[in-house]
Tab-separated table of C-alpha atoms and ligand atoms in Angstrom:
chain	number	residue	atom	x	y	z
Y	1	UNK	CA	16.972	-25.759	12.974
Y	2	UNK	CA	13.575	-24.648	10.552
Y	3	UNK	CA	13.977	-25.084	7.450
Y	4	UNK	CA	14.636	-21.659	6.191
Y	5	UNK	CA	11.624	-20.774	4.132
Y	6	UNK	CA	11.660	-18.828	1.126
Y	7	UNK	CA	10.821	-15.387	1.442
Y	8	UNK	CA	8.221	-14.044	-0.523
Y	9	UNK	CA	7.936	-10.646	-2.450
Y	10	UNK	CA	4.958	-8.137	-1.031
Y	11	UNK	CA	4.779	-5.080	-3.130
Y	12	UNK	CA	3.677	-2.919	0.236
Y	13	UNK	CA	3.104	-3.446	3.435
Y	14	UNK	CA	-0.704	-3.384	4.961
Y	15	UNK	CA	-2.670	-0.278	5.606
Y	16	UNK	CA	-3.285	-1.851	9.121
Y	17	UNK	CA	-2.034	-3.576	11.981
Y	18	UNK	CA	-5.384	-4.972	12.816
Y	19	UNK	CA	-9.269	-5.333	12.227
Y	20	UNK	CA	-11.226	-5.578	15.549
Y	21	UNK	CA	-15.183	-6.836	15.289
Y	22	UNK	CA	-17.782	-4.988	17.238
Y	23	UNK	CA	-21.263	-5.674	17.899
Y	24	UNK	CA	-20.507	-9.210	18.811
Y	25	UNK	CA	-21.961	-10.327	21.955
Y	26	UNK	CA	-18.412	-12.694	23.618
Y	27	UNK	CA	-15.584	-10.489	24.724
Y	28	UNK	CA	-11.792	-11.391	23.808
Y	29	UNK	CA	-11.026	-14.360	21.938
Y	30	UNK	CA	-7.704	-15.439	20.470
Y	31	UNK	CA	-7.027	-13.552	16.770
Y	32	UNK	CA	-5.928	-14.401	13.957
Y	33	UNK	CA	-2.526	-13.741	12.783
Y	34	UNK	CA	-2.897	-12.983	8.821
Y	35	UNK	CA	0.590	-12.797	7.555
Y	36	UNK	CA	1.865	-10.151	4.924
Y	37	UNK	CA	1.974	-13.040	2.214
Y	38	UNK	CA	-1.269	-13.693	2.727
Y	39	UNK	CA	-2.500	-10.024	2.935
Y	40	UNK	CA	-0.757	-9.541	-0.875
Y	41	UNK	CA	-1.791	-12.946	-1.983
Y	42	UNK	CA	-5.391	-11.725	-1.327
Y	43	UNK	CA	-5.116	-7.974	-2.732
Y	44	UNK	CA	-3.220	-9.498	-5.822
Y	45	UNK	CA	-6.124	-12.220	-6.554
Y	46	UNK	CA	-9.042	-10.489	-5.466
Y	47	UNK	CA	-8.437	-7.299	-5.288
Y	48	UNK	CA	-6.389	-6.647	-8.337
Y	49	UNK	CA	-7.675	-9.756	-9.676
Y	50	UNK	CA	-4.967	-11.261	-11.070
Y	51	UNK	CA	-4.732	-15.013	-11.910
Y	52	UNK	CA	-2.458	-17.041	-10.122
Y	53	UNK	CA	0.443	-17.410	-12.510
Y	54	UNK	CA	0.743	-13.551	-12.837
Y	55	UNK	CA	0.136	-12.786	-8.677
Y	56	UNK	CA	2.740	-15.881	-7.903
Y	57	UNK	CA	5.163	-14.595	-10.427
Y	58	UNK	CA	5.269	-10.928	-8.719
Y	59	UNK	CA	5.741	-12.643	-5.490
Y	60	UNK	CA	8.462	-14.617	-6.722
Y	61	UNK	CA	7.097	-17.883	-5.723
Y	62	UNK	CA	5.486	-21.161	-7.672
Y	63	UNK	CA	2.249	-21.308	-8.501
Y	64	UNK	CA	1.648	-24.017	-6.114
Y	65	UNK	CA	3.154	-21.758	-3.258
Y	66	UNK	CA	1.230	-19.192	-4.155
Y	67	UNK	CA	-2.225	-21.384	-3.664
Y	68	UNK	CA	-1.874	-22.243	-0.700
Y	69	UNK	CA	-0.290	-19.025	0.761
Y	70	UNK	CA	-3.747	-17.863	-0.690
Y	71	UNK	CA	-5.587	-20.436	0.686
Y	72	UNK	CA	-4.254	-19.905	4.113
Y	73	UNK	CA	-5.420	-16.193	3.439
Y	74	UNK	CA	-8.860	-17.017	2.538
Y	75	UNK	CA	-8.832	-20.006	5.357
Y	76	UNK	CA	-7.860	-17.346	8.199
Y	77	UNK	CA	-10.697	-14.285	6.933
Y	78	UNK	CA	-13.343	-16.796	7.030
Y	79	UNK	CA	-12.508	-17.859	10.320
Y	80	UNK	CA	-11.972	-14.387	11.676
Y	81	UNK	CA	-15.081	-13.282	9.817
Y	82	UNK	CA	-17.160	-16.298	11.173
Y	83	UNK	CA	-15.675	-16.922	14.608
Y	84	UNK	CA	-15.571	-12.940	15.186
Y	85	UNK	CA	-12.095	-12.697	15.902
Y	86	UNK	CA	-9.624	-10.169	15.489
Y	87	UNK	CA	-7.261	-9.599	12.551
Y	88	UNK	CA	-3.719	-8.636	13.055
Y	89	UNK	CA	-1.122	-8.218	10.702
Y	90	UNK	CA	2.390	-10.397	11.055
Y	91	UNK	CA	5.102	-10.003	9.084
Y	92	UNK	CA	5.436	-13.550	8.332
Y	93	UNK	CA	7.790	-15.029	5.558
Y	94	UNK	CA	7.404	-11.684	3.318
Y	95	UNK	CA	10.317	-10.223	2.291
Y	96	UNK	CA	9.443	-6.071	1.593
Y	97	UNK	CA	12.550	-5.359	-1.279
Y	98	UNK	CA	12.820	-1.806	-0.472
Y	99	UNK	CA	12.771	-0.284	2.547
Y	100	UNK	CA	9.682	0.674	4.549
Y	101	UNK	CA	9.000	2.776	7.670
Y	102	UNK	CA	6.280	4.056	9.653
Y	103	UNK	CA	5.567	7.556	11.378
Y	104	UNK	CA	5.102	7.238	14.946
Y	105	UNK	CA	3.133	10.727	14.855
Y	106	UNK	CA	0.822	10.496	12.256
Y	107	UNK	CA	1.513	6.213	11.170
Y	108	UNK	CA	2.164	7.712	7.536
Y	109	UNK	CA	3.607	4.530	6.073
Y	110	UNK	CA	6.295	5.180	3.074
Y	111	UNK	CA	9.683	4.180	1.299
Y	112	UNK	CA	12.842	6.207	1.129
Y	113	UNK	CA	14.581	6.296	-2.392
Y	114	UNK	CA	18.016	5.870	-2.778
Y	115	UNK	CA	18.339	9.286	-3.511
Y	116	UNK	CA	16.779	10.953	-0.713
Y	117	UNK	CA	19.146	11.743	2.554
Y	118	UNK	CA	17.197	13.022	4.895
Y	119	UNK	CA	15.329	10.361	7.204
Y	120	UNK	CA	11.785	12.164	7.872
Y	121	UNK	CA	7.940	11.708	7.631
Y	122	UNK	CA	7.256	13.199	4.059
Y	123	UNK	CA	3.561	13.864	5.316
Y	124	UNK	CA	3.774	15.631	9.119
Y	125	UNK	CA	8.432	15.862	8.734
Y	126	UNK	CA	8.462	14.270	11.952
Y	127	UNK	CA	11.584	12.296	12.524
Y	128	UNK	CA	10.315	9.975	14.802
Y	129	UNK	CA	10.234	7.093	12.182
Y	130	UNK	CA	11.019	3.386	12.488
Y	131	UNK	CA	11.547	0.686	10.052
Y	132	UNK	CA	8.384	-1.465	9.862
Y	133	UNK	CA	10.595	-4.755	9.829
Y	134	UNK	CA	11.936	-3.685	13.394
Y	135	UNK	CA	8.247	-2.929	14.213
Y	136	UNK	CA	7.060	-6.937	14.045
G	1	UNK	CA	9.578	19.497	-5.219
G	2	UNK	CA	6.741	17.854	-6.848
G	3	UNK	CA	3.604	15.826	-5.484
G	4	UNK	CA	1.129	13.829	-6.649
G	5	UNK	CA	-1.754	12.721	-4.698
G	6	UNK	CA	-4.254	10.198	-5.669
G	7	UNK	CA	-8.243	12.082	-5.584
G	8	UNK	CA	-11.884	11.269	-6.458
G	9	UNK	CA	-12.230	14.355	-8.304
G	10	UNK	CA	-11.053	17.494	-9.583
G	11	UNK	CA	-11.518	20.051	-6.742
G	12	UNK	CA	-9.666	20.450	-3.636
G	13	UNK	CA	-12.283	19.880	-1.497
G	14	UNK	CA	-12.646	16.218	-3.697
G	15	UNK	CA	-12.073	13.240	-1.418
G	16	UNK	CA	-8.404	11.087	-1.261
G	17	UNK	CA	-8.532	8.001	-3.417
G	18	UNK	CA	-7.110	4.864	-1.818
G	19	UNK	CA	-6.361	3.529	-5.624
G	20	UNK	CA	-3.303	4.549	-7.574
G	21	UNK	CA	-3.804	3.251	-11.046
G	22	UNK	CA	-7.145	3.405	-10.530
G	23	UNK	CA	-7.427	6.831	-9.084
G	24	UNK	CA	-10.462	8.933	-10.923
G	25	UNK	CA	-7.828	12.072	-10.229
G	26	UNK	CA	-4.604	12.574	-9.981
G	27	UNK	CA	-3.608	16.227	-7.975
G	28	UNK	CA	-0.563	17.570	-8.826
G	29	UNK	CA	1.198	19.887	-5.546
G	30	UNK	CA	4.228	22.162	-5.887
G	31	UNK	CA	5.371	22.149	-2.647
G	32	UNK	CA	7.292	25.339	-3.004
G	33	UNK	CA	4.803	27.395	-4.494
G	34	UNK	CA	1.431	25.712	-2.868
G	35	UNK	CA	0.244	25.385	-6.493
G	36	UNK	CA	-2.151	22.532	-7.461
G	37	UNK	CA	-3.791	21.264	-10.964
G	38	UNK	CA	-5.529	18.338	-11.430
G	39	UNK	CA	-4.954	15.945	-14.160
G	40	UNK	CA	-7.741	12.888	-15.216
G	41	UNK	CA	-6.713	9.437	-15.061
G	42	UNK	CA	-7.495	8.680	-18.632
G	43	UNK	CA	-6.641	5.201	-17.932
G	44	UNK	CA	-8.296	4.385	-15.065
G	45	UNK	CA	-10.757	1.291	-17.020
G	46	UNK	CA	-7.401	-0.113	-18.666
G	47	UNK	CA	-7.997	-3.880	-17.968
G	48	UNK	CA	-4.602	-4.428	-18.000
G	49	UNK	CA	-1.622	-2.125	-17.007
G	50	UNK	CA	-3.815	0.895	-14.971
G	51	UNK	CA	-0.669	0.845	-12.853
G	52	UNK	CA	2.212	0.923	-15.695
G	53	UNK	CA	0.151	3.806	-17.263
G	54	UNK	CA	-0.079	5.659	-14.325
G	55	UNK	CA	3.516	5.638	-13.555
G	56	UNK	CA	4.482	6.720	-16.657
G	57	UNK	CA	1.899	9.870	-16.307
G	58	UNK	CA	3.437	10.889	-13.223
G	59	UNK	CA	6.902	10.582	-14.612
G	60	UNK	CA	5.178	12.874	-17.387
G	61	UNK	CA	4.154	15.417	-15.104
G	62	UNK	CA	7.457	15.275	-13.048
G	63	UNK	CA	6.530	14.657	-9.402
G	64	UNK	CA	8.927	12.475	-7.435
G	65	UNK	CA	6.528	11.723	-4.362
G	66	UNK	CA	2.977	10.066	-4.710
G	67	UNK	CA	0.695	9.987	-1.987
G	68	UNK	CA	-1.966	7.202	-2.279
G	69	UNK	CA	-3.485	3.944	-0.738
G	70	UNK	CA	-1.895	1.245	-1.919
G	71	UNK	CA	0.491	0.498	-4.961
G	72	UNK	CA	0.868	-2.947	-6.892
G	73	UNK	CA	3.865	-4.335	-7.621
G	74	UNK	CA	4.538	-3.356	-11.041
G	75	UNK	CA	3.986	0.206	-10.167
G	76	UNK	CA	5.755	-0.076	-7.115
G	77	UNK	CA	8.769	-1.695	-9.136
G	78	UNK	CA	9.106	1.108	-11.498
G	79	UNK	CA	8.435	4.055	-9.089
G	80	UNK	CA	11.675	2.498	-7.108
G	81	UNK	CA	13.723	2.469	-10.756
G	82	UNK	CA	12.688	5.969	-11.055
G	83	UNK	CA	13.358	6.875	-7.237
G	84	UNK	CA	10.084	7.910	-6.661
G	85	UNK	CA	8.844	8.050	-2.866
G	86	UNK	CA	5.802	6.402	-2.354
G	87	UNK	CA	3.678	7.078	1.061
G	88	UNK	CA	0.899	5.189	1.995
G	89	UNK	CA	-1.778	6.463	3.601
G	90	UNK	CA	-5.100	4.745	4.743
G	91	UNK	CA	-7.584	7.375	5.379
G	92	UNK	CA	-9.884	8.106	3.257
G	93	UNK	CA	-12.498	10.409	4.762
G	94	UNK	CA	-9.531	13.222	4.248
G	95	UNK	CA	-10.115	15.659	1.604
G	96	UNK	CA	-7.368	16.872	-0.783
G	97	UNK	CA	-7.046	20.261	0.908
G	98	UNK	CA	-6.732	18.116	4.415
G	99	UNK	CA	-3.836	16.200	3.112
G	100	UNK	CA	-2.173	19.249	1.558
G	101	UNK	CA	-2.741	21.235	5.057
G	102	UNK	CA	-0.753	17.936	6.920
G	103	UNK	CA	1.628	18.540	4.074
G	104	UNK	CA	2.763	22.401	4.682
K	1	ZN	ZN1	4.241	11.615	10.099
């Protein structure tokens, strides 16, 4: 059996499920799976450019976990960005501590407080939602 | 029930703003009425804490649902103490008015 790895906090879950590159000349290649970890170690760093002892405390991991989780991040965009491959988002080792769905209608992505019943879209009230875990 | 969506400016016609804490606008909807005011991010250049502060201004204005591109986790940890629904949305060629429309 794995070892079980631990899981690691991610504020919210990626705007996207994918980048695709156009304009390059080859068709298809293999993509690159850039996990949510990696996505939040990025937008934490250089995004909300954080240092690394604030960003890995957030996440809930070392500081030394969170370096190379980031390094992996930066690793995989190069080669995507270099090798022109696509970008997809896997859910990885991230642990999302509230719950969060996705609109099937509109792809609305949002959390549901504890003190809201009803299970809707609050942008298009569409019902046909799923939980983004079950999604990946 | 009360909205607040994240905006580049102060007009309805002003484009979304993918930032939260960061947001240059912050548009305040009454769903029930249709009424909206808009409210400046005064701390939108805070090195430190745009998110905290920006929380707390919504708490101010009393909205329990914020519309915006992305959240970091401080904000996102108090929004969740206060019960506050976050939605993310992606888009940003939509105008304020657009995402109002989708709204009604
Ligand atoms: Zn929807």
């Amino acid at each position: 059996m794995p070892r079980r790895k631990r899981m690691r906090k991610v504020a919210a879950p990626p705007g996207f499920r994918g980048y695709k590159p156009y304009g390059n000349r080859h068709g298809s290649k293999e993509h690159v799976d850039l996990l949510y970890e990696e996505y939040e170690a990025i937008k934490l760093a250089d995004y909300q450019l954080m240092n690394h002892q604030e960003a890995s405390h957030l996440m809930g991991v070392s500081r030394a976990t969170f370096a190379r989780v980031y390094e992996s991040a930066r690793r995989k965009i190069a080669r995507a960005l270099v090798e022109t491959r696509e970008i997809r988002s896997v859910f990885g080792n991230a642990s999302l501590d509230h719950s969060w769905f996705a609109c099937e209608d509109c792809e609305t992505r949002f959390n549901i407080p504890d003190n809201l019943t009803g299970q809707h879209c609050p942008l298009c009230k569409s019902e046909n939602i799923h939980s983004i875990k079950e999604q990946i | 029930m009360k909205t607040i969506i994240s905006s580049t400016g102060k007009k309805l016609e002003s484009g979304f703003d993918l930032r939260f804490g960061r947001a240059e606008w912050f548009c305040l909807l009454d769903e029930e009425t249709g009424e909206t005011t808009f409210h400046e991010n005064e701390n939108k250049e805070a090195s430190h804490g745009a998110g905290t502060k920006a929380v707390e201004k919504v708490i101010e204005l009393g909205a329990s649902k914020i519309i915006s591109g992305d959240f970091g986790p401080k904000a996102k940890e108090l929004l969740e103490k206060f019960n506050i629904q976050m939605v993310l949305l992606s888009d940003d060629s939509r105008s304020i008015a657009d995402i109002i429309d989708r709204i009604k």
